[in-house]
JSON list of C-alpha atoms and ligand atoms in Angstrom, two decimals:
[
{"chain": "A", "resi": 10, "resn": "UNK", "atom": "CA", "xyz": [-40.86, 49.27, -83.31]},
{"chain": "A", "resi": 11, "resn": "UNK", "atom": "CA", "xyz": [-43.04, 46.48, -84.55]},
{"chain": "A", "resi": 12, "resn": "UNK", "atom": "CA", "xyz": [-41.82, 42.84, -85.71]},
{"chain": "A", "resi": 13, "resn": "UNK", "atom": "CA", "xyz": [-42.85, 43.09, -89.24]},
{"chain": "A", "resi": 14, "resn": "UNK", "atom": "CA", "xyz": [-42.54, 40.76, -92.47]},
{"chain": "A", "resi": 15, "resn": "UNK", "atom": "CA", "xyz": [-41.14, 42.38, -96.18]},
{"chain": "A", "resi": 16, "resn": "UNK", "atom": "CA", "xyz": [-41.10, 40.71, -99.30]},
{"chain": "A", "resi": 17, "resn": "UNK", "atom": "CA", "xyz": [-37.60, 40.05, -101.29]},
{"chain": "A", "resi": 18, "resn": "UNK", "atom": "CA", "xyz": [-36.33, 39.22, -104.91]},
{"chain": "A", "resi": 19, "resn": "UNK", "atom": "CA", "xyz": [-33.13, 38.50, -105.55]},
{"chain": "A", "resi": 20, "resn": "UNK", "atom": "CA", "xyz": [-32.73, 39.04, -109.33]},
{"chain": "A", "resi": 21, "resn": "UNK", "atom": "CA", "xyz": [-31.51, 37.36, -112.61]},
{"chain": "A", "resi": 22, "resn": "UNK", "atom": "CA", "xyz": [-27.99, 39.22, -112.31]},
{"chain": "A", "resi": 23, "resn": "UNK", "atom": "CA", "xyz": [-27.55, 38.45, -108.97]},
{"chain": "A", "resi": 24, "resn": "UNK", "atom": "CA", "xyz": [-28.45, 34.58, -109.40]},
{"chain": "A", "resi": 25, "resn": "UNK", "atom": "CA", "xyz": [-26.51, 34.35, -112.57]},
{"chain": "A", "resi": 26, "resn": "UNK", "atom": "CA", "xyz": [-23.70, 35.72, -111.03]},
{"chain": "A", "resi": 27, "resn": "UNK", "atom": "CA", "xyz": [-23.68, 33.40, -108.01]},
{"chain": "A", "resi": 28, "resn": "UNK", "atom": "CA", "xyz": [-24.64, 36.19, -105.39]},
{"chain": "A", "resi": 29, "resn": "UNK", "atom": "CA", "xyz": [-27.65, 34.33, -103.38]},
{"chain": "A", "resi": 30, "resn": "UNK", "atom": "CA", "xyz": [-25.26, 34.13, -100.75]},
{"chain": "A", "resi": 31, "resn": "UNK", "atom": "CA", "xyz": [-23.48, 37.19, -100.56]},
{"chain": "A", "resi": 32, "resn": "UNK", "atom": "CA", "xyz": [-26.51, 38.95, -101.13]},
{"chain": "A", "resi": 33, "resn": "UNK", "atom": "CA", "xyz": [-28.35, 36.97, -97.63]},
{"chain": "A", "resi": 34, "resn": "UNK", "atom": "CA", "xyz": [-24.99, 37.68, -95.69]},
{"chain": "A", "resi": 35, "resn": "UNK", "atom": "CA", "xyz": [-25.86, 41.40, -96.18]},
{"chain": "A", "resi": 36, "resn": "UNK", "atom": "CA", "xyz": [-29.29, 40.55, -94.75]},
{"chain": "A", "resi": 37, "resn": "UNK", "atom": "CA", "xyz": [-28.54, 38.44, -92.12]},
{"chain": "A", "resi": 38, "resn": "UNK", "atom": "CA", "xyz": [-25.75, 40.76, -90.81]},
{"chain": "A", "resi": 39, "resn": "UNK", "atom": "CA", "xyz": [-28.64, 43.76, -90.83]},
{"chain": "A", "resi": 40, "resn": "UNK", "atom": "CA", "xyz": [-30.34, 41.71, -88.35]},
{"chain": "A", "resi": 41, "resn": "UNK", "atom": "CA", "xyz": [-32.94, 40.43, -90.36]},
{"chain": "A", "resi": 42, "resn": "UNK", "atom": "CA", "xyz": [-34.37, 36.85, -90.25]},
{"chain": "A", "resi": 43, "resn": "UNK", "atom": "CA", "xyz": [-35.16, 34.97, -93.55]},
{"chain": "A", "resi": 44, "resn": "UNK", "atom": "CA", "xyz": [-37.97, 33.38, -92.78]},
{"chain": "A", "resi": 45, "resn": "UNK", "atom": "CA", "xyz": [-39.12, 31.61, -96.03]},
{"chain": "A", "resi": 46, "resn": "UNK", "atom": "CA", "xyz": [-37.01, 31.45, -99.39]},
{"chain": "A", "resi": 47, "resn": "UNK", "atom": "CA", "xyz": [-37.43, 29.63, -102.60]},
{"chain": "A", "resi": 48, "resn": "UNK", "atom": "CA", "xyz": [-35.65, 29.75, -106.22]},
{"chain": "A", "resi": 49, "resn": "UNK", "atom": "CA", "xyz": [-38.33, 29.82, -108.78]},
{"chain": "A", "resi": 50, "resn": "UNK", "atom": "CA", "xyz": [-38.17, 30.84, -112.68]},
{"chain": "A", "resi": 51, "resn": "UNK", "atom": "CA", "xyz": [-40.70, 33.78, -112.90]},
{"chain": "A", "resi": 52, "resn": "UNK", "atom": "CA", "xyz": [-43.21, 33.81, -115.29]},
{"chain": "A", "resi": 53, "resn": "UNK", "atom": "CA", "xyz": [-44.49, 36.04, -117.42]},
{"chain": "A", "resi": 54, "resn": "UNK", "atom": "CA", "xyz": [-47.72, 36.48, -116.21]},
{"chain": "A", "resi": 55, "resn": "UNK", "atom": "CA", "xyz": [-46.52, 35.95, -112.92]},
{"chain": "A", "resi": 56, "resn": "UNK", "atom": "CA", "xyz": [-43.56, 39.44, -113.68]},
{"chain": "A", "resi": 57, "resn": "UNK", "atom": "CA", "xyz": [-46.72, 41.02, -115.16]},
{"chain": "A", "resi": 58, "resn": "UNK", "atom": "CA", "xyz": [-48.70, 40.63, -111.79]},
{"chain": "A", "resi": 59, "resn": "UNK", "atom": "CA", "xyz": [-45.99, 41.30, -109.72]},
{"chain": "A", "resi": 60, "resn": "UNK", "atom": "CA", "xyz": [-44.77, 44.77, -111.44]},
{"chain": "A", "resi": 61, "resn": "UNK", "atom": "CA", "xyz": [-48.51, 45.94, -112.72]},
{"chain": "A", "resi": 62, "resn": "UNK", "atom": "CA", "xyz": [-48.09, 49.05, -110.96]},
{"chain": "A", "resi": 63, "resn": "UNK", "atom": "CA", "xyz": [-45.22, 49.91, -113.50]},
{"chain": "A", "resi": 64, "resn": "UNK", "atom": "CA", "xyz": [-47.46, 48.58, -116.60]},
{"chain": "A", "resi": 65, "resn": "UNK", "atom": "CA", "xyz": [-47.50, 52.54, -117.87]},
{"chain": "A", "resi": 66, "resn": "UNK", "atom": "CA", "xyz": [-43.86, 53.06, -117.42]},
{"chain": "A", "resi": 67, "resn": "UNK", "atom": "CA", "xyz": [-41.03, 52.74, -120.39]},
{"chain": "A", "resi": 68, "resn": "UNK", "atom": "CA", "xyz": [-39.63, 50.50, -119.09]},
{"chain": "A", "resi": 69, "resn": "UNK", "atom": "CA", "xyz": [-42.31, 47.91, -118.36]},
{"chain": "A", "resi": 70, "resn": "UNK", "atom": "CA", "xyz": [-41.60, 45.61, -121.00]},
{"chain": "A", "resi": 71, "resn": "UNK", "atom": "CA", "xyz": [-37.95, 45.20, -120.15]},
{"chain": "A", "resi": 72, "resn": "UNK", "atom": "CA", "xyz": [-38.40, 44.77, -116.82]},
{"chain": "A", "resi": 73, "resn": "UNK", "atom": "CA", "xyz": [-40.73, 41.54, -117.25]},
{"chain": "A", "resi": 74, "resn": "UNK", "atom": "CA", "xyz": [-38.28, 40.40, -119.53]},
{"chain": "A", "resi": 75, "resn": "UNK", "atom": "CA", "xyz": [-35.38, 41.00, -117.11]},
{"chain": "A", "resi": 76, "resn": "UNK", "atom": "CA", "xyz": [-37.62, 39.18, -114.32]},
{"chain": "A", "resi": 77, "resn": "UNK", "atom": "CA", "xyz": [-37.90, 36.26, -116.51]},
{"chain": "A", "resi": 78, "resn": "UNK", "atom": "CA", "xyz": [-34.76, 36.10, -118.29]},
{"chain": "A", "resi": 79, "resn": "UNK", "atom": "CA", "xyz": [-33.17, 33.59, -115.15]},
{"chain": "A", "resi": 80, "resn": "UNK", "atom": "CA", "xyz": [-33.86, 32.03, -111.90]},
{"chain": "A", "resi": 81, "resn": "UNK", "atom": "CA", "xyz": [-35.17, 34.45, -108.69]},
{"chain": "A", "resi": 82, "resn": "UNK", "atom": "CA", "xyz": [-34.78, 33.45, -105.45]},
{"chain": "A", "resi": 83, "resn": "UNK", "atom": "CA", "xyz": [-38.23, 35.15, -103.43]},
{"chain": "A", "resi": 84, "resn": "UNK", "atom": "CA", "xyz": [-37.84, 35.27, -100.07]},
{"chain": "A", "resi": 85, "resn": "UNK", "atom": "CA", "xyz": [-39.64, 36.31, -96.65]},
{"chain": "A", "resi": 86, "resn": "UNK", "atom": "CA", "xyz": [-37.94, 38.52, -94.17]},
{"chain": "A", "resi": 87, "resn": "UNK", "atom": "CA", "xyz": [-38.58, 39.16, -90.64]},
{"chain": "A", "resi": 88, "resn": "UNK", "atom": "CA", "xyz": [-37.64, 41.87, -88.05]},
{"chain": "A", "resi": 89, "resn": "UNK", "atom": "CA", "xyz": [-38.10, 45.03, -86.27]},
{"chain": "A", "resi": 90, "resn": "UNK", "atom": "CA", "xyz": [-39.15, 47.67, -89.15]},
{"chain": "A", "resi": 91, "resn": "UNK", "atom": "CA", "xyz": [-38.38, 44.99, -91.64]},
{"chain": "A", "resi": 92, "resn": "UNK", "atom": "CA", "xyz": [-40.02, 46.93, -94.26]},
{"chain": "A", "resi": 93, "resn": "UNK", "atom": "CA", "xyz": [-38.01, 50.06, -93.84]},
{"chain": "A", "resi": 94, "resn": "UNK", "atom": "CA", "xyz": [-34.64, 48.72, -92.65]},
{"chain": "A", "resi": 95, "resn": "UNK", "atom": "CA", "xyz": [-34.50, 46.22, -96.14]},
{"chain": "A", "resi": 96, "resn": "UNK", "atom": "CA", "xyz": [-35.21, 49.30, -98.15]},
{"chain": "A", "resi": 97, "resn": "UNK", "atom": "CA", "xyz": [-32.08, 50.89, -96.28]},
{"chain": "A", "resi": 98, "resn": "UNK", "atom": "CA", "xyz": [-29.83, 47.75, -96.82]},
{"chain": "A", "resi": 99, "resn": "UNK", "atom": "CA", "xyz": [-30.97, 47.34, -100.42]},
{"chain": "A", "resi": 100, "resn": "UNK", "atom": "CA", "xyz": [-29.76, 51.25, -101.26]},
{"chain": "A", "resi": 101, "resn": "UNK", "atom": "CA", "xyz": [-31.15, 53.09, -103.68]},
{"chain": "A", "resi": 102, "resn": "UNK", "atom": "CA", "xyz": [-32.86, 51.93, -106.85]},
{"chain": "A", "resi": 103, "resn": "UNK", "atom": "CA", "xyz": [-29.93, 53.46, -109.15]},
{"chain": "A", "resi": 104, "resn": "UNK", "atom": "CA", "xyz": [-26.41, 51.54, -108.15]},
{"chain": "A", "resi": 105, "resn": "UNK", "atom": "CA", "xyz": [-24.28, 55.11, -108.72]},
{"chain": "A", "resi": 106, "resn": "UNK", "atom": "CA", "xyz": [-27.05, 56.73, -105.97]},
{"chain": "A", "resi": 107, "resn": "UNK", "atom": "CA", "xyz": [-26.94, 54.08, -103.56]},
{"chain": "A", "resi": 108, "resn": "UNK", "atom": "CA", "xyz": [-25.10, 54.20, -100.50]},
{"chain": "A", "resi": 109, "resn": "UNK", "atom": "CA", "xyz": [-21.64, 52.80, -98.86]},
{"chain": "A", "resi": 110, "resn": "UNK", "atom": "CA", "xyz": [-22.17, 49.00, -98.56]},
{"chain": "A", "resi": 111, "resn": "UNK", "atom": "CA", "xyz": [-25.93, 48.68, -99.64]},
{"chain": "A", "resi": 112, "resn": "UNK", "atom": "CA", "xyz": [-26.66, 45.58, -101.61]},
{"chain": "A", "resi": 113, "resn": "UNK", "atom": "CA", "xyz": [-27.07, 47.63, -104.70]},
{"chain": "A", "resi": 114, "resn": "UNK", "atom": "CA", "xyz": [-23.76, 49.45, -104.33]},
{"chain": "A", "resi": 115, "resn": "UNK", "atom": "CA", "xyz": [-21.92, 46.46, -103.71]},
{"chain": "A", "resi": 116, "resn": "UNK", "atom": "CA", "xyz": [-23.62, 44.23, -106.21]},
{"chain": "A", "resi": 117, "resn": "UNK", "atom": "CA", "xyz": [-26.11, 45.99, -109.02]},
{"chain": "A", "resi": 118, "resn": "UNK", "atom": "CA", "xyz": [-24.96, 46.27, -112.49]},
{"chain": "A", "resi": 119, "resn": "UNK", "atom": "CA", "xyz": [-27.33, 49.16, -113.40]},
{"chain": "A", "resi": 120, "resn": "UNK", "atom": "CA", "xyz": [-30.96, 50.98, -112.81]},
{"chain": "A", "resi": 121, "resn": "UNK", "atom": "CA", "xyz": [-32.58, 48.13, -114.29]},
{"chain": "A", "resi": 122, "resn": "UNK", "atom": "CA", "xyz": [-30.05, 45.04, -112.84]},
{"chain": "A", "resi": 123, "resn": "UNK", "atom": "CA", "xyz": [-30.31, 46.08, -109.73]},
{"chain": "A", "resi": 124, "resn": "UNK", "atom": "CA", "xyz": [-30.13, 42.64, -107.71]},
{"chain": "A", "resi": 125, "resn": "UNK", "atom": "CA", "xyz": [-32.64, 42.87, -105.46]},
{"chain": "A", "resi": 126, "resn": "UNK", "atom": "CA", "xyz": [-36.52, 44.00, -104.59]},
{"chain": "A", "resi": 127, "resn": "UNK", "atom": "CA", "xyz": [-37.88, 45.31, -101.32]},
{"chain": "A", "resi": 128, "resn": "UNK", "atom": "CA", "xyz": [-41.40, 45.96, -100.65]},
{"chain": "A", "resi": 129, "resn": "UNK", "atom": "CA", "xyz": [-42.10, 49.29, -99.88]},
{"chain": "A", "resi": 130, "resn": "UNK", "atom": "CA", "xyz": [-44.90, 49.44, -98.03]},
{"chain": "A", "resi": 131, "resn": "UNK", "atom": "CA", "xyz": [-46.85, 46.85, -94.96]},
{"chain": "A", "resi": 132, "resn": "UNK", "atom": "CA", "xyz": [-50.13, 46.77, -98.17]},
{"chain": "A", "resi": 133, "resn": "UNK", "atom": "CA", "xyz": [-47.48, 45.99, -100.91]},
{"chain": "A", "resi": 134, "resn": "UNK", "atom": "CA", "xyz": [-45.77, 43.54, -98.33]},
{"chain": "A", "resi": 135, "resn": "UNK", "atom": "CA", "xyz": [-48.67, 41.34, -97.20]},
{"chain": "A", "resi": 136, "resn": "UNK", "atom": "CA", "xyz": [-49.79, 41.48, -101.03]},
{"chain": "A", "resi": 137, "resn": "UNK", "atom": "CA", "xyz": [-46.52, 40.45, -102.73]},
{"chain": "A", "resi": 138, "resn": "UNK", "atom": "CA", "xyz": [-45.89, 38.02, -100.06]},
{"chain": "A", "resi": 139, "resn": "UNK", "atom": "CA", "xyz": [-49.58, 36.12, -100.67]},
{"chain": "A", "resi": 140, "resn": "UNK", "atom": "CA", "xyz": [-48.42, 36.10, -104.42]},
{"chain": "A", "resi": 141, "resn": "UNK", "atom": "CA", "xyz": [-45.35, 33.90, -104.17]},
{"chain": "A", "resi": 142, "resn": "UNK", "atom": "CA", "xyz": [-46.16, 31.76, -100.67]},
{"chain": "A", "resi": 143, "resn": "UNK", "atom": "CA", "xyz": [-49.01, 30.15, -98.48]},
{"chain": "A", "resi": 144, "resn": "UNK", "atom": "CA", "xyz": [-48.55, 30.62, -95.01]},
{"chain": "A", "resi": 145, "resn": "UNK", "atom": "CA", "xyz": [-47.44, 27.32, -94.01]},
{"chain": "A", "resi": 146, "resn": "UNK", "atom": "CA", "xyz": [-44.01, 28.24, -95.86]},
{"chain": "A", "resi": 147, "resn": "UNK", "atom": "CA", "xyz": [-43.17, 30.82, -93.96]},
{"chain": "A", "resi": 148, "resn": "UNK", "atom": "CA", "xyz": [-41.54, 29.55, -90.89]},
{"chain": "A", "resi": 149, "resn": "UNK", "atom": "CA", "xyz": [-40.88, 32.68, -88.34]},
{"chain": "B", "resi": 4, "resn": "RTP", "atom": "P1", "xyz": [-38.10, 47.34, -106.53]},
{"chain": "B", "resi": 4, "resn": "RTP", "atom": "O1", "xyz": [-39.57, 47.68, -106.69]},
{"chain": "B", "resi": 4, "resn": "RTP", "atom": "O2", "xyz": [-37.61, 46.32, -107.53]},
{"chain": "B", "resi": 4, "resn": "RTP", "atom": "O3", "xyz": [-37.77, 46.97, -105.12]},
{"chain": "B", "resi": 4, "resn": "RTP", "atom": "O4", "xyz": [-37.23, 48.63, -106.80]},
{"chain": "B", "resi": 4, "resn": "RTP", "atom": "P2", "xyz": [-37.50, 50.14, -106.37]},
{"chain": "B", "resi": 4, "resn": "RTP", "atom": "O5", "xyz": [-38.72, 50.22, -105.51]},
{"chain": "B", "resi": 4, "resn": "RTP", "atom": "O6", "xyz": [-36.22, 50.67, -105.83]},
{"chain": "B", "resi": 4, "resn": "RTP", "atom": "O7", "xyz": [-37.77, 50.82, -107.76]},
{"chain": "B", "resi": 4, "resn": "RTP", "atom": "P3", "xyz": [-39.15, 51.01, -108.57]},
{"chain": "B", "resi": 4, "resn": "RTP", "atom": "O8", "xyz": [-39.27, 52.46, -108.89]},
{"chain": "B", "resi": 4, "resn": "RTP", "atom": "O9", "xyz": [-40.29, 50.35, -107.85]},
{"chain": "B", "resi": 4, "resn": "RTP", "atom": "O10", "xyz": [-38.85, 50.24, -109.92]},
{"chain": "B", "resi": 4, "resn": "RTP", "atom": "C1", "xyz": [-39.02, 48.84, -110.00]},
{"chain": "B", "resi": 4, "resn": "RTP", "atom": "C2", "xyz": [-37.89, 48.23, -110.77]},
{"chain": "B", "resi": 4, "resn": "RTP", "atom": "O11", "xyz": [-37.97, 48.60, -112.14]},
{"chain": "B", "resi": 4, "resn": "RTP", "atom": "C3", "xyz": [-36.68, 48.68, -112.70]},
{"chain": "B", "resi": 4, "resn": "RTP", "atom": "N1", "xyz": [-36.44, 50.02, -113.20]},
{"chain": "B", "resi": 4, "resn": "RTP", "atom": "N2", "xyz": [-35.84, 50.24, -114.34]},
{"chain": "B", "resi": 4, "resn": "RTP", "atom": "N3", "xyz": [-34.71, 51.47, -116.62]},
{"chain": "B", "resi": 4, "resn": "RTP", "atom": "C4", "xyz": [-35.20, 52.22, -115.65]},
{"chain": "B", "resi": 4, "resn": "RTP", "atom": "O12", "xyz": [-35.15, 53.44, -115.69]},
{"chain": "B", "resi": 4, "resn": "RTP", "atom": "C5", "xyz": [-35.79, 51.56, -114.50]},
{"chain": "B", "resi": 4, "resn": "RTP", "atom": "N4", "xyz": [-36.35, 52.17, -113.46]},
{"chain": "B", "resi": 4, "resn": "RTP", "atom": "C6", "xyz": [-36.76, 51.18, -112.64]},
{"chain": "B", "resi": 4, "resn": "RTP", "atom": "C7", "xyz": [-35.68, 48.35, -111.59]},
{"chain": "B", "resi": 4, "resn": "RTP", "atom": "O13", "xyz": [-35.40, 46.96, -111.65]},
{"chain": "B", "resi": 4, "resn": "RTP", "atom": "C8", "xyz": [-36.49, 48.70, -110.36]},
{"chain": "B", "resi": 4, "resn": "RTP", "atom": "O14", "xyz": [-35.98, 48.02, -109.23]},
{"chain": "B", "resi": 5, "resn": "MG", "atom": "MG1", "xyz": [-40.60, 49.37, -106.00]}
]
């Protein structure tokens, strides 16, 4: 399988509950490499951007509010089927769905507080990733 790159968030709940680490050990012990990482407070626009594809949904408007409500740290992975094997150690969207020590099951409050975001996808990956660095911050 390829070396490929994926695109993480860890979320407001998981930063205002002191999880950066715990939530990277989970990563790092999956055997993948973070190759870039910085803690930023979203903006607006910035959540907008990022979650257009949801602009139609219910739940739009709470979700730019939850991106923005504390510090994210946005981060770079790297590794063999990086894009699939985060999705697997991030578990499924809803906490009560997602698998034996997943990220989510071990750390998510809810559907919407769900600690982290994965790309799902090598377009959605290169694009989210050109949104939050320039290549010379991404150190592989
Ligand atoms: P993500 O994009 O954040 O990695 O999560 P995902 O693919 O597992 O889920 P997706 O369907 O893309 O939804 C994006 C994010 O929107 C919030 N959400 N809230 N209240 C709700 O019913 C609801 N559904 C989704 C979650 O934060 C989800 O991760
Ligand atoms: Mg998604």
């Amino acid at each position: 399988m390829a070396i490929e790159r994926t695109f993480s968030i860890i979320k407001p709940d998981a930063t205002e509950r002191n999880l950066t680490g715990a939530v990277n050990a989970v990563i790092e012990k999956a055997g993948l490499r973070i190759v870039a990482q910085k803690r930023i407070r979203m903006t607006k626009e910035q959540a907008e951007t990022f979650y257009a594809v949801h602009k139609a949904r219910p739940f739009f408007g709470e979700l730019v509010e939850f991106m923005t409500s504390a510090p994210v740290v946005v981060q770079v992975l790297e590794g063999e089927g990086a894009i699939a094997k985060y999705r697997e150690v991030m578990g499924a969207t809803d906490p009560a769905k997602a698998a034996e020590g997943t990220v989510r099951k071990l750390y998510a409050k809810s559907i919407g507080e769900n600690s982290v975001h994965g790309s799902d996808a090598p377009e959605t990956a290169a694009i989210e990733i050109a949104q939050f660095f320039s290549g010379n911050e991404i150190v592989g």
